[in-house]
Amino acid sequence: MKLQRHGAIAALAITATLAMAACGSDNTGSGDSKAAAKAPSTDCAKGSLTSQGSTAQKNAMDQWIKAYQQKCSGAQITYDGTGSGAGVQAFTSGTADFAGSDSALKDGAEQTGADKRCKGGEALDLPMVTGPIAVVYNIGDVKGLQFKPATLAKIFAGKIKTWNDPAIKADNPSAKLPSTPIQPVHRADASGTSDNFTKYLSKTAAADWTYDHAKEWKAPGGVAAKGSDGVSAKVKSTAGTIAYDEWSYATTNGLNMAKIYNGAGAYTELTAEAAGKTVDGAKVVGQGDNLKLDIDYNTKVAGAYPIVLVTYEIACSKGNAADKLPLLKSFLTYVSSDDGQAALTSQGYAPLPKSVQTKVQAAVKGLA
């Protein structure tokens, strides 16, 4: 199915509110009253939930938790931004009541292992927020760079070593590029952001990116940094760096963001509307309430920004602990509600398309 999205409306909302975003570290999302999420309209539940995973959604999760707990005083919810890989492991081992991941569970061992946690059910991938991935860089006064997929693949594979390489010059004929060595920055932890970025490279520049895609960084060389905040800090403080980072972190930290060449044949700036055009072409490929999405990184839609990720909450369809289930359903009902999704715009994310939001709400209602 094609996703329905009101990209222009989301773009206006995000543009109007990005300046107030209080994100960029694991602690900032809960402290800005001006960016406070609307109080949840769902019924409250008592108890406690422990969760962890994706750092890309940490700022959104902090905002959601703050809003929910302000209304529902009998609830205690924690979310640690440990990375998507660690989140999936914690969920599978039973130490997290739900997990956040920037990638859906992989068919095979990962899905099977998570399913075993869910007695009588399966582990569901529930998309909650779209988060564009920015290509960020720091080479002094040089700004306005743009890249084709093959150039990015060569940079992150270690084949292009200096900023004045002919391939970068070809993408940026008017830029004054120095001979400074390039320092590609990648995630040190298992990350869904890495998985999505390398999936993009695999789909758009297979001849130059031979490492397939994975949550663990596979290419040699480069500099590793932990978490989205670690990547942002490294690029901001170190000349010669280039990295992939979530849009919310890149914006909050004032990083230079590159235009990316898309399947329509144009270098495209990262905006909410441009990212929304790519999400419009995604398809639901999971079965039943398992709402895995397949993103077309080669989209030929004019004006589409092609590097996007969708953050999922991973939860059991059945087999949830009886003392956890009421709060799990109540909280995820709020997260997927109009109020919860509207709160994302102040954090530099984009809400779910309505058609997917409706399916997520139905899946949450059926948790047992």
mmCIF file of N, CA and C in Angstrom, residues 167-256:
data_model
loop_
_atom_site.group_PDB
_atom_site.id
_atom_site.type_symbol
_atom_site.label_atom_id
_atom_site.label_comp_id
_atom_site.label_asym_id
_atom_site.label_seq_id
_atom_site.Cartn_x
_atom_site.Cartn_y
_atom_site.Cartn_z
ATOM 1 N N ALA A 167 36.032 13.317 -7.328
ATOM 2 C CA ALA A 167 34.613 12.946 -7.246
ATOM 3 C C ALA A 167 33.816 13.985 -6.463
ATOM 4 N N ILE A 168 34.385 14.499 -5.370
ATOM 5 C CA ILE A 168 33.703 15.537 -4.598
ATOM 6 C C ILE A 168 33.661 16.833 -5.395
ATOM 7 N N LYS A 169 34.745 17.126 -6.123
ATOM 8 C CA LYS A 169 34.771 18.320 -6.970
ATOM 9 C C LYS A 169 33.697 18.237 -8.055
ATOM 10 N N ALA A 170 33.492 17.056 -8.615
ATOM 11 C CA ALA A 170 32.487 16.891 -9.663
ATOM 12 C C ALA A 170 31.085 17.168 -9.132
ATOM 13 N N ASP A 171 30.827 16.805 -7.893
ATOM 14 C CA ASP A 171 29.527 17.087 -7.264
ATOM 15 C C ASP A 171 29.400 18.552 -6.881
ATOM 16 N N ASN A 172 30.550 19.203 -6.640
ATOM 17 C CA ASN A 172 30.558 20.577 -6.123
ATOM 18 C C ASN A 172 31.527 21.442 -6.932
ATOM 19 N N PRO A 173 31.208 21.702 -8.187
ATOM 20 C CA PRO A 173 32.165 22.386 -9.071
ATOM 21 C C PRO A 173 32.532 23.793 -8.644
ATOM 22 N N SER A 174 31.674 24.480 -7.901
ATOM 23 C CA SER A 174 31.968 25.858 -7.510
ATOM 24 C C SER A 174 32.531 25.976 -6.100
ATOM 25 N N ALA A 175 32.665 24.876 -5.378
ATOM 26 C CA ALA A 175 33.156 24.916 -3.993
ATOM 27 C C ALA A 175 34.673 24.985 -3.957
ATOM 28 N N LYS A 176 35.212 25.716 -2.987
ATOM 29 C CA LYS A 176 36.653 25.782 -2.766
ATOM 30 C C LYS A 176 37.014 24.715 -1.736
ATOM 31 N N LEU A 177 37.413 23.564 -2.247
ATOM 32 C CA LEU A 177 37.638 22.404 -1.399
ATOM 33 C C LEU A 177 39.106 22.297 -1.001
ATOM 34 N N PRO A 178 39.402 22.126 0.282
ATOM 35 C CA PRO A 178 40.784 22.012 0.746
ATOM 36 C C PRO A 178 41.313 20.587 0.554
ATOM 37 N N SER A 179 42.593 20.422 0.750
ATOM 38 C CA SER A 179 43.217 19.098 0.652
ATOM 39 C C SER A 179 43.175 18.366 1.989
ATOM 40 N N THR A 180 42.373 18.872 2.913
ATOM 41 C CA THR A 180 42.247 18.290 4.252
ATOM 42 C C THR A 180 41.838 16.817 4.183
ATOM 43 N N PRO A 181 42.459 15.950 4.982
ATOM 44 C CA PRO A 181 42.013 14.552 5.037
ATOM 45 C C PRO A 181 40.576 14.443 5.532
ATOM 46 N N ILE A 182 39.839 13.517 4.974
ATOM 47 C CA ILE A 182 38.455 13.273 5.400
ATOM 48 C C ILE A 182 38.449 12.314 6.589
ATOM 49 N N GLN A 183 37.638 12.635 7.595
ATOM 50 C CA GLN A 183 37.419 11.739 8.720
ATOM 51 C C GLN A 183 35.945 11.330 8.745
ATOM 52 N N PRO A 184 35.597 10.212 8.132
ATOM 53 C CA PRO A 184 34.203 9.756 8.206
ATOM 54 C C PRO A 184 33.879 9.288 9.625
ATOM 55 N N VAL A 185 32.755 9.730 10.152
ATOM 56 C CA VAL A 185 32.335 9.354 11.504
ATOM 57 C C VAL A 185 31.156 8.392 11.399
ATOM 58 N N HIS A 186 31.241 7.278 12.102
ATOM 59 C CA HIS A 186 30.143 6.316 12.117
ATOM 60 C C HIS A 186 29.796 5.961 13.562
ATOM 61 N N ARG A 187 28.685 5.297 13.754
ATOM 62 C CA ARG A 187 28.235 4.919 15.087
ATOM 63 C C ARG A 187 29.111 3.801 15.655
ATOM 64 N N ALA A 188 29.475 3.924 16.926
ATOM 65 C CA ALA A 188 30.247 2.894 17.601
ATOM 66 C C ALA A 188 29.358 1.757 18.096
ATOM 67 N N ASP A 189 28.100 2.078 18.373
ATOM 68 C CA ASP A 189 27.158 1.098 18.896
ATOM 69 C C ASP A 189 26.296 0.545 17.773
ATOM 70 N N ALA A 190 25.682 -0.606 18.025
ATOM 71 C CA ALA A 190 24.745 -1.177 17.056
ATOM 72 C C ALA A 190 23.574 -0.221 16.901
ATOM 73 N N SER A 191 23.335 0.219 15.673
ATOM 74 C CA SER A 191 22.418 1.332 15.461
ATOM 75 C C SER A 191 21.520 1.106 14.253
ATOM 76 N N GLY A 192 20.237 1.366 14.447
ATOM 77 C CA GLY A 192 19.317 1.330 13.319
ATOM 78 C C GLY A 192 19.592 2.447 12.329
ATOM 79 N N THR A 193 20.167 3.546 12.818
ATOM 80 C CA THR A 193 20.536 4.629 11.913
ATOM 81 C C THR A 193 21.623 4.153 10.954
ATOM 82 N N SER A 194 22.608 3.425 11.481
ATOM 83 C CA SER A 194 23.634 2.829 10.617
ATOM 84 C C SER A 194 23.000 1.855 9.630
ATOM 85 N N ASP A 195 22.067 1.046 10.109
ATOM 86 C CA ASP A 195 21.409 0.077 9.238
ATOM 87 C C ASP A 195 20.682 0.776 8.097
ATOM 88 N N ASN A 196 19.952 1.840 8.412
ATOM 89 C CA ASN A 196 19.217 2.558 7.371
ATOM 90 C C ASN A 196 20.148 3.295 6.415
ATOM 91 N N PHE A 197 21.200 3.911 6.943
ATOM 92 C CA PHE A 197 22.127 4.638 6.081
ATOM 93 C C PHE A 197 22.865 3.680 5.140
ATOM 94 N N THR A 198 23.333 2.545 5.666
ATOM 95 C CA THR A 198 24.029 1.588 4.804
ATOM 96 C C THR A 198 23.064 0.878 3.855
ATOM 97 N N LYS A 199 21.811 0.773 4.254
ATOM 98 C CA LYS A 199 20.807 0.238 3.328
ATOM 99 C C LYS A 199 20.626 1.190 2.155
ATOM 100 N N TYR A 200 20.611 2.491 2.454
ATOM 101 C CA TYR A 200 20.537 3.491 1.394
ATOM 102 C C TYR A 200 21.725 3.354 0.446
ATOM 103 N N LEU A 201 22.935 3.229 0.993
ATOM 104 C CA LEU A 201 24.121 3.075 0.150
ATOM 105 C C LEU A 201 24.050 1.787 -0.670
ATOM 106 N N SER A 202 23.568 0.715 -0.054
ATOM 107 C CA SER A 202 23.463 -0.570 -0.757
ATOM 108 C C SER A 202 22.497 -0.496 -1.931
ATOM 109 N N LYS A 203 21.408 0.245 -1.746
ATOM 110 C CA LYS A 203 20.376 0.326 -2.776
ATOM 111 C C LYS A 203 20.707 1.322 -3.882
ATOM 112 N N THR A 204 21.528 2.332 -3.571
ATOM 113 C CA THR A 204 21.760 3.405 -4.534
ATOM 114 C C THR A 204 23.172 3.422 -5.107
ATOM 115 N N ALA A 205 24.115 2.731 -4.458
ATOM 116 C CA ALA A 205 25.513 2.759 -4.919
ATOM 117 C C ALA A 205 26.178 1.412 -4.674
ATOM 118 N N ALA A 206 25.540 0.355 -5.160
ATOM 119 C CA ALA A 206 26.010 -1.006 -4.880
ATOM 120 C C ALA A 206 27.415 -1.266 -5.415
ATOM 121 N N ALA A 207 27.795 -0.613 -6.497
ATOM 122 C CA ALA A 207 29.122 -0.839 -7.071
ATOM 123 C C ALA A 207 30.229 -0.314 -6.170
ATOM 124 N N ASP A 208 29.909 0.698 -5.366
ATOM 125 C CA ASP A 208 30.916 1.324 -4.518
ATOM 126 C C ASP A 208 30.758 0.984 -3.046
ATOM 127 N N TRP A 209 29.606 0.429 -2.666
ATOM 128 C CA TRP A 209 29.384 0.027 -1.280
ATOM 129 C C TRP A 209 29.174 -1.485 -1.261
ATOM 130 N N THR A 210 30.161 -2.229 -0.813
ATOM 131 C CA THR A 210 30.134 -3.690 -0.909
ATOM 132 C C THR A 210 29.918 -4.375 0.431
ATOM 133 N N TYR A 211 29.452 -3.627 1.423
ATOM 134 C CA TYR A 211 29.327 -4.163 2.776
ATOM 135 C C TYR A 211 27.881 -4.474 3.160
ATOM 136 N N ASP A 212 26.960 -4.390 2.195
ATOM 137 C CA ASP A 212 25.541 -4.604 2.456
ATOM 138 C C ASP A 212 25.094 -3.614 3.530
ATOM 139 N N HIS A 213 24.137 -3.991 4.363
ATOM 140 C CA HIS A 213 23.670 -3.086 5.416
ATOM 141 C C HIS A 213 23.605 -3.834 6.736
ATOM 142 N N ALA A 214 23.810 -3.120 7.827
ATOM 143 C CA ALA A 214 23.824 -3.755 9.144
ATOM 144 C C ALA A 214 23.770 -2.688 10.226
ATOM 145 N N LYS A 215 23.322 -3.079 11.409
ATOM 146 C CA LYS A 215 23.319 -2.167 12.545
ATOM 147 C C LYS A 215 24.740 -1.916 13.045
ATOM 148 N N GLU A 216 25.631 -2.894 12.854
ATOM 149 C CA GLU A 216 27.027 -2.738 13.237
ATOM 150 C C GLU A 216 27.802 -2.240 12.019
ATOM 151 N N TRP A 217 28.624 -1.223 12.208
ATOM 152 C CA TRP A 217 29.376 -0.644 11.105
ATOM 153 C C TRP A 217 30.402 -1.645 10.597
ATOM 154 N N LYS A 218 30.422 -1.890 9.284
ATOM 155 C CA LYS A 218 31.270 -2.923 8.698
ATOM 156 C C LYS A 218 32.478 -2.379 7.939
ATOM 157 N N ALA A 219 32.403 -1.168 7.429
ATOM 158 C CA ALA A 219 33.476 -0.648 6.587
ATOM 159 C C ALA A 219 34.718 -0.330 7.422
ATOM 160 N N PRO A 220 35.897 -0.444 6.830
ATOM 161 C CA PRO A 220 37.140 -0.163 7.578
ATOM 162 C C PRO A 220 37.370 1.329 7.733
ATOM 163 N N GLY A 221 38.221 1.668 8.715
ATOM 164 C CA GLY A 221 38.629 3.057 8.897
ATOM 165 C C GLY A 221 37.548 3.912 9.517
ATOM 166 N N GLY A 222 37.757 5.204 9.446
ATOM 167 C CA GLY A 222 36.808 6.145 10.013
ATOM 168 C C GLY A 222 36.948 6.286 11.514
ATOM 169 N N VAL A 223 36.082 7.120 12.087
ATOM 170 C CA VAL A 223 36.085 7.402 13.523
ATOM 171 C C VAL A 223 34.740 6.996 14.091
ATOM 172 N N ALA A 224 34.737 6.308 15.217
ATOM 173 C CA ALA A 224 33.497 5.845 15.830
ATOM 174 C C ALA A 224 33.066 6.767 16.959
ATOM 175 N N ALA A 225 31.763 6.993 17.077
ATOM 176 C CA ALA A 225 31.199 7.792 18.166
ATOM 177 C C ALA A 225 29.915 7.119 18.636
ATOM 178 N N LYS A 226 29.669 7.149 19.927
ATOM 179 C CA LYS A 226 28.513 6.452 20.481
ATOM 180 C C LYS A 226 27.280 7.327 20.485
ATOM 181 N N GLY A 227 26.200 6.801 19.933
ATOM 182 C CA GLY A 227 24.915 7.483 19.977
ATOM 183 C C GLY A 227 24.829 8.660 19.026
ATOM 184 N N SER A 228 23.607 9.110 18.794
ATOM 185 C CA SER A 228 23.384 10.257 17.919
ATOM 186 C C SER A 228 24.029 11.514 18.474
ATOM 187 N N ASP A 229 23.976 11.675 19.805
ATOM 188 C CA ASP A 229 24.583 12.852 20.414
ATOM 189 C C ASP A 229 26.100 12.816 20.291
ATOM 190 N N GLY A 230 26.687 11.612 20.368
ATOM 191 C CA GLY A 230 28.129 11.479 20.210
ATOM 192 C C GLY A 230 28.597 11.816 18.816
ATOM 193 N N VAL A 231 27.830 11.389 17.806
ATOM 194 C CA VAL A 231 28.156 11.710 16.423
ATOM 195 C C VAL A 231 28.095 13.221 16.208
ATOM 196 N N SER A 232 27.027 13.851 16.686
ATOM 197 C CA SER A 232 26.877 15.298 16.534
ATOM 198 C C SER A 232 28.038 16.045 17.178
ATOM 199 N N ALA A 233 28.405 15.642 18.386
ATOM 200 C CA ALA A 233 29.482 16.308 19.106
ATOM 201 C C ALA A 233 30.815 16.157 18.384
ATOM 202 N N LYS A 234 31.061 14.970 17.839
ATOM 203 C CA LYS A 234 32.323 14.733 17.140
ATOM 204 C C LYS A 234 32.436 15.607 15.901
ATOM 205 N N VAL A 235 31.371 15.692 15.115
ATOM 206 C CA VAL A 235 31.407 16.507 13.907
ATOM 207 C C VAL A 235 31.532 17.988 14.263
ATOM 208 N N LYS A 236 30.811 18.416 15.256
ATOM 209 C CA LYS A 236 30.824 19.831 15.637
ATOM 210 C C LYS A 236 32.206 20.270 16.106
ATOM 211 N N SER A 237 32.946 19.371 16.735
ATOM 212 C CA SER A 237 34.224 19.742 17.345
ATOM 213 C C SER A 237 35.444 19.423 16.492
ATOM 214 N N THR A 238 35.261 18.710 15.378
ATOM 215 C CA THR A 238 36.419 18.204 14.643
ATOM 216 C C THR A 238 36.357 18.585 13.169
ATOM 217 N N ALA A 239 37.310 19.374 12.724
ATOM 218 C CA ALA A 239 37.385 19.763 11.313
ATOM 219 C C ALA A 239 37.766 18.559 10.454
ATOM 220 N N GLY A 240 37.190 18.509 9.253
ATOM 221 C CA GLY A 240 37.480 17.427 8.313
ATOM 222 C C GLY A 240 36.526 16.260 8.396
ATOM 223 N N THR A 241 35.537 16.340 9.297
ATOM 224 C CA THR A 241 34.636 15.203 9.514
ATOM 225 C C THR A 241 33.421 15.253 8.601
ATOM 226 N N ILE A 242 32.857 14.071 8.385
ATOM 227 C CA ILE A 242 31.572 13.908 7.708
ATOM 228 C C ILE A 242 30.880 12.733 8.380
ATOM 229 N N ALA A 243 29.563 12.786 8.519
ATOM 230 C CA ALA A 243 28.835 11.737 9.225
ATOM 231 C C ALA A 243 27.400 11.696 8.760
ATOM 232 N N TYR A 244 26.699 10.657 9.187
ATOM 233 C CA TYR A 244 25.249 10.548 9.019
ATOM 234 C C TYR A 244 24.635 10.708 10.406
ATOM 235 N N ASP A 245 23.581 11.501 10.507
ATOM 236 C CA ASP A 245 23.006 11.804 11.818
ATOM 237 C C ASP A 245 21.527 12.140 11.655
ATOM 238 N N GLU A 246 20.745 11.902 12.704
ATOM 239 C CA GLU A 246 19.331 12.231 12.641
ATOM 240 C C GLU A 246 19.143 13.740 12.496
ATOM 241 N N TRP A 247 18.145 14.105 11.752
ATOM 242 C CA TRP A 247 17.873 15.512 11.445
ATOM 243 C C TRP A 247 17.705 16.348 12.708
ATOM 244 N N SER A 248 17.012 15.806 13.705
ATOM 245 C CA SER A 248 16.768 16.582 14.924
ATOM 246 C C SER A 248 18.081 16.938 15.617
ATOM 247 N N TYR A 249 19.013 16.008 15.663
ATOM 248 C CA TYR A 249 20.306 16.271 16.289
ATOM 249 C C TYR A 249 21.139 17.228 15.444
ATOM 250 N N ALA A 250 21.120 17.044 14.128
ATOM 251 C CA ALA A 250 21.883 17.912 13.235
ATOM 252 C C ALA A 250 21.390 19.350 13.321
ATOM 253 N N THR A 251 20.073 19.524 13.382
ATOM 254 C CA THR A 251 19.498 20.860 13.445
ATOM 255 C C THR A 251 19.811 21.533 14.770
ATOM 256 N N THR A 252 19.611 20.810 15.863
ATOM 257 C CA THR A 252 19.844 21.379 17.185
ATOM 258 C C THR A 252 21.303 21.783 17.378
ATOM 259 N N ASN A 253 22.219 21.023 16.803
ATOM 260 C CA ASN A 253 23.643 21.305 16.964
ATOM 261 C C ASN A 253 24.196 22.241 15.894
ATOM 262 N N GLY A 254 23.336 22.732 15.014
ATOM 263 C CA GLY A 254 23.753 23.703 14.021
ATOM 264 C C GLY A 254 24.770 23.174 13.030
ATOM 265 N N LEU A 255 24.662 21.899 12.652
ATOM 266 C CA LEU A 255 25.628 21.288 11.745
ATOM 267 C C LEU A 255 25.292 21.582 10.289
ATOM 268 N N ASN A 256 26.309 21.644 9.456
ATOM 269 C CA ASN A 256 26.103 21.796 8.011
ATOM 270 C C ASN A 256 25.518 20.512 7.453
#
